[in-house]
Amino acid sequence: MTGNGTASDVEPEGDLHIPFILEEREREEEPLKKVLSRKLKKQCSCSPGRAKALLFDSIPILKWLPQYQVKDWLIGDLMSGVIVGILLVPQSIAYSLLAGQDPIYGLYTSFFSSIIYALLGTSRHISVGIFGVLCLLVGQVVDRELAVAGYLTDPQSNLTVLENSTAPYCDRSCYAIIVGATVTFTAGVYQVLMGLLQVGFVSVFLSDSLLSGFATGASLTILTSQLKYLLGLKLPRAQGWGSLLKTWISLLRNLGQTNICDLITSLLCLVVLVPTKELNDRFKSKLKAPIPFELFVVIIATLASHFGQFQEKYGSEVAGAIPTGFMPPQLPAWSLIPNIAVDAFSIAIVGFAITVSLSEMFAKKHGYVVDPNQEMYAIGFCNIFPSFFRCFTTSAALTKTLVKESTGCQTQLSGLVTALVLLLVLLVIAPLFYSLQKCVLAVIIVVNLRGALRKFRDVPQMWRVNRIDATIWLVTMATSALVNTELGLLVGVLVSAFCVLGRTQRAQVFKLGQAGDYEIFEDLASYEGLHTEPGVAVFRYEAPIYYANQTLFKKSLYRNVGLDPLKEKARRKKLEKQRKKQENAANGAKQDPEATTDAFLPQGPAFHTLVIDCSAVLFLDSAGVGALKEVHKDYKELGVRLLLAQCSTSVTDSLRRGGYYDPKTGSTEVIFHTISDAVRYAQSLLLQNGDCVTKC
């Protein structure tokens, strides 16, 4: 019972059971103005200590680098950094193709992101760089803007003058990276702004099933987009909704134009890479580092294409000239930002969600903590600064992160080592990949999709474990693949929200019984050996009661109680009218009125007290409090007392604020801390008042 006494179970006075009584503390709420003033003062205060703390929090490498354990960590960081750098070379070149860019820009992206995240990131293990889903999203925006600008498949057609370009003219390749860099800059700005607004918590709204379904749907789109390179077909990328189906239709129509040289090369690379990748996965626990079969395939394929003159003899598409060194920085195309602002926002959300989910997963595994808001800053600056050097969007990548972890990575020093490996490639080795066929790059992309595509095998198990999660996965996957990639993410979020809302709408009221003399009350339909107390009905509602489900709560309660107060009052009114009519008729006929009206006497309910277990009611809003008031009032008119038990502090506070009871004025509305206390109190009232109650 909530009141002004102390928490103790005292002896009953006469026949009346005195329940537990807890005295509420007087809580003084701090005025909003004072709260804001205090927080602003804390945030805006300046002192040497605060400035140092802010600097160390903003650049985490300043914290851990002075504490670096050279003997224990250096070898693992060097090994993991070198291995990831070697793996990144072919993947960076390959994923540039997916993003609609030249190979050099993929190397730039991996280089800059590795350095910046090592300085600003809070995760010790994740590898930040090129991620296939983001490359797909960037590539779709790039192709759309190329089409809008009038560029055709010929890379030298429709030269356009650009204000921000260092060259007087910009061909298709130049315009493509300007679009990609502008998208990357805008996405980075979004991420930094979200970090400033402290909205790192938004990642919790993107469930694992949603992200997995989105990644799998995007993987199907990626796979489909790479088939034209596997077959050597020169087809424009399909735009708009249903691009996957459009691409398949275009592929089937042009199947007769397949380049046999590219097809044979693709098949040979698949035959080599698929089983070797499986071997790496199967023996990863025994191998100190995964064998870089992708790099071997790239080297062999490049040599074969160069000496076999595949481009000249068979018309195979190759990577082309890859310059060495770095290009001068270039500003984004400000005029493009209105066109790509919405696309950049979805890219920013996906990039941040992937990065935070991976960083938290590995932090939990290795026993340290990451800061989601600092991760937002880190990934945001990994996009903003590199965008000036012709890079495209990055995020954490699971495959390379697993490689780093398995090869002994301890800190982000491994990211700096990876950047040194990529720098060597950029300054010396990159031009040697001139003759590398694009179909080989497409094979590398397709082979790396195995993990996401394997999720289809988990669908039956997912369905058995949780059908709601499985539904979210299927809807998100199907929308991302068949309709639109960005729309798939939005639909997934909406479906998740509606599923959460739907769970509160489907919640039912359960009738409870007691297990012996123990303080255990459970659903009568689920357990055997439970009993009920005569005249007392106990029910539990397993959801919050708020504006969206308060009507459903009352309907479910009335249905399970077996007594709808509104219908019962209507029935009694009808019986009363019939009784009066019959009395009048009996008086006119000089009959005994009692003999003719016995059939119209209303029957009382089978219980005198209704106890609602509120332990599963997480919160109440004003509509929920109003619903409980209505239930109390309606049952009281029928002679049934309503008692609430096991209310949480927040629910009790909502009831007090809503006027359901007022301990200061001595309100008779009683709220109990245990169900047994409520049951004993109801029985003691019955004995004290001497009421006659029909037994249950």
C-alpha angles and dihedrals in degrees: 000000000000114000145106099292132090129273104266140112107236132189115274118259104230109317096333115103113222108214130209112295123200123188113226119229118236105245118198112209115217112236115254092237091055092047092052091045092052094048093047090049090051094048096043099042114114128205135141091256094050092046090052092047091048091050093049092046092049094047105034094182087074088064102048103030095069088050094048113141102219098186095048103035111026099079093048093047093048093048095046092045094052094045094048089047091054091048092047095059098071093033094051091052092045097048091049084069091055091050091051093247139121116266095252092065092059090056090049090051095051092045098052096039092053091055098043096047091048087058100041108023125101097203116092097202116033121104114220118204141089116000121190099225093051091047088054092051092047091046092053091053092046094051091047093052091045089055091047090051091052100248116154130201089276103092092211098051128105099017109203132200112233125193095216096044120106089214122067091233132036122204127201095279092049093049091047093058091044089056091044093048092047091052089048093049092049093047090050092051090052091051094049091048090051088051091051090050090050094236096142087122091076089086090074089066091062102078125204091250091052095049092043092050091046092050092047093049091048089048090058089052091048091049091050093048091054096052092083089060092047089054096039094240120153101218129150116245112262114248134205131021118342093026091152093058092042090053093051091050091050091048093051092048092052098037091113091064094061115145104235093203092055092044093052091046091050093050093048092050091048091050089054102038102042097057094037091052089051090051090052090051094046096049099033091115091057098040118081088211134003114263109249097232090157091062091048091051091048092051094046093044091049092051092046092049092047098049094034091050091223093170095051098039104034105020095243116169112242135190092255129202114352112193124219126233127019133304121231115270118268132197120241118260099262092193090063096056096086089053096050102030095103093045091049091053094056089045090051092051094048093046093049095044093051092046096048095044092052095043092050092046094054093039090056091047094052099035107251137106132246127201111232093202092050088048087055090054092045097051090041093056089043084065103035102051098040091049088073088058097052099267131142134222122306140186139160115302120212099209096053091041090056089050091052092050095047093050095056105270112173105166142005089270082094087065090058090050089051089052090053091053091050090046089057090052093047094050101039120002106041098086090058090073093066095113096044109128118236090226089066089054089049090052090054090053093047094048091052090056092069094097095054094043091051088068088083088072090058095055096091091050091045090052092052093048100044124353093193092057090045090052091050089050094049096045093047093046094047094046093047092049105035104030115021134325097227091042089054090062092049093046090049092054092048093047090049091051092048091048091055090047091046092056090060089047093052096047113124136205113246127202111231134212131192125247105228112294093327126114089250122120119175140163111294091213093055103044136043127221096042122133136197130221117245112258094006123097118193122198136175129208113202103204140057115274111230142137095289098054107021092104091049090049092057093045092049092046094049092046095051095041088052093225122094106192094205094051091042092052090047090050092050092049090052091049090048091054091048090048093052091046090050091047091053091049091048092050090051090051092042092240128146104271094204091058092054100043103048090095091058098054109118115243117232122236120270091244136043099203133044117198119195116200104217097182091111094045101102097186145349129216125196091275090052092051089048090052091054090048090053092048090049093048095045095049093043089059088057093050096257120130118218118214127182121211138188096012116173120237093257092050091048090049091050090051091051093047091046092054097247088131137352118206092193094061094043096250114193093221104112128207117191131206095215134031092229090056090053092048093049091047091052092050093048090052090052093051092046095050094040092228121174110229129180109242119245 
